[in-house]
Tab-separated table of C-alpha atoms in Angstrom:
chain	number	residue	atom	x	y	z
A	1	MET	CA	96.643	49.767	126.339
A	2	THR	CA	99.045	52.222	126.683
A	3	ARG	CA	102.524	52.336	125.556
A	4	ALA	CA	105.264	52.608	128.103
A	5	THR	CA	106.226	56.320	127.255
A	6	ASP	CA	102.652	57.149	127.266
A	7	PRO	CA	102.001	59.446	130.715
A	8	VAL	CA	100.137	57.416	133.622
A	9	LEU	CA	98.613	58.077	136.518
A	10	ILE	CA	99.469	55.306	139.539
A	11	LEU	CA	96.225	55.018	141.732
A	12	ILE	CA	96.377	53.859	145.509
A	13	PHE	CA	93.822	52.553	147.346
A	14	ARG	CA	92.784	51.150	150.705
A	15	GLY	CA	92.782	47.517	150.466
A	16	THR	CA	92.250	44.984	147.383
A	17	HIS	CA	88.448	44.986	147.610
A	18	GLN	CA	88.625	48.720	146.743
A	19	VAL	CA	91.103	48.314	143.562
A	20	LEU	CA	89.393	45.375	142.278
A	21	SER	CA	86.264	47.299	142.744
A	22	ALA	CA	87.553	50.207	141.054
A	23	GLU	CA	89.311	48.207	138.390
A	24	LYS	CA	85.945	46.637	137.433
A	25	ARG	CA	84.138	50.092	137.244
A	26	LEU	CA	86.877	51.791	135.366
A	27	LYS	CA	87.074	48.993	132.906
A	28	GLY	CA	83.140	48.892	132.751
A	29	GLY	CA	83.452	53.027	131.418
A	30	GLY	CA	85.914	52.041	128.940
A	31	ILE	CA	89.274	53.222	130.822
A	32	PRO	CA	91.947	51.161	129.566
A	33	ILE	CA	93.540	50.382	133.064
A	34	ARG	CA	96.163	48.179	134.339
A	35	LEU	CA	96.667	46.499	137.711
A	36	VAL	CA	100.371	47.127	138.406
A	37	PRO	CA	102.005	46.082	141.876
A	38	VAL	CA	102.451	49.453	144.164
A	39	PRO	CA	106.219	50.974	143.288
A	40	ARG	CA	108.601	50.481	146.222
A	41	ARG	CA	108.505	54.109	146.877
A	42	LEU	CA	104.886	54.417	147.366
A	43	THR	CA	102.832	52.151	150.341
A	44	SER	CA	99.611	50.142	150.220
A	45	ASP	CA	97.783	47.789	152.152
A	46	CYS	CA	97.460	45.525	149.200
A	47	GLY	CA	100.357	46.093	147.249
A	48	LEU	CA	98.038	46.836	144.128
A	49	ALA	CA	97.739	49.891	142.605
A	50	ILE	CA	95.842	50.604	139.075
A	51	ARG	CA	97.836	52.595	136.538
A	52	VAL	CA	95.513	54.905	134.234
A	53	PRO	CA	96.658	56.554	131.322
A	54	LEU	CA	96.930	60.225	132.269
A	55	ASP	CA	94.589	61.958	129.838
A	56	GLN	CA	91.490	59.576	131.149
A	57	ARG	CA	91.891	61.270	134.274
A	58	ASP	CA	88.855	63.057	134.023
A	59	ARG	CA	86.819	60.341	133.411
A	60	ALA	CA	88.579	58.049	135.613
A	61	ARG	CA	87.554	60.556	138.715
A	62	GLU	CA	83.969	60.993	137.610
A	63	ILE	CA	83.746	57.069	137.470
A	64	LEU	CA	85.171	56.914	140.690
A	65	SER	CA	83.805	59.640	142.239
A	66	ARG	CA	80.016	57.981	141.229
A	67	ALA	CA	80.923	54.934	142.852
A	68	ARG	CA	82.446	56.268	145.809
A	69	LEU	CA	85.998	54.768	145.356
A	70	LEU	CA	88.102	57.234	144.792
A	71	PRO	CA	91.755	56.359	145.823
A	72	VAL	CA	93.618	57.797	148.888
A	73	SER	CA	96.355	59.001	146.906
A	74	ALA	CA	97.340	59.268	143.132
A	75	HIS	CA	100.821	60.132	141.924
A	76	LEU	CA	102.536	60.962	138.353
A	77	PRO	CA	105.702	59.230	137.998
A	78	ARG	CA	108.595	61.043	137.518
A	79	GLU	CA	112.136	60.237	135.699
A	80	GLY	CA	114.289	58.812	138.231
A	81	GLY	CA	112.049	56.288	139.855
A	82	GLU	CA	110.557	59.258	141.859
A	83	TYR	CA	106.799	59.788	141.776
A	84	ASP	CA	104.750	63.235	142.544
A	85	PRO	CA	101.831	63.024	144.498
A	86	VAL	CA	98.849	65.007	142.418
A	87	SER	CA	94.336	64.787	142.950
A	88	LEU	CA	92.594	62.786	140.743
């Protein structure tokens, strides 16, 4: 698992089913992910998001693209509690 100071991406999906499917695929692909509540500054229909280590970004995109489970948005946390939207 990543340390709290390691750079991460927050992936937002359309709903709970997609989050859980993406979690299964990413874990099966060996990516150390974590289910987290969607940060208050971001929105989601289901309230769950996936935190992915930034250095696993390309592998995560490959796995999710192959499974047709790309997130609706991805965000890079900044200091101060803000988030920058980024592409996965």
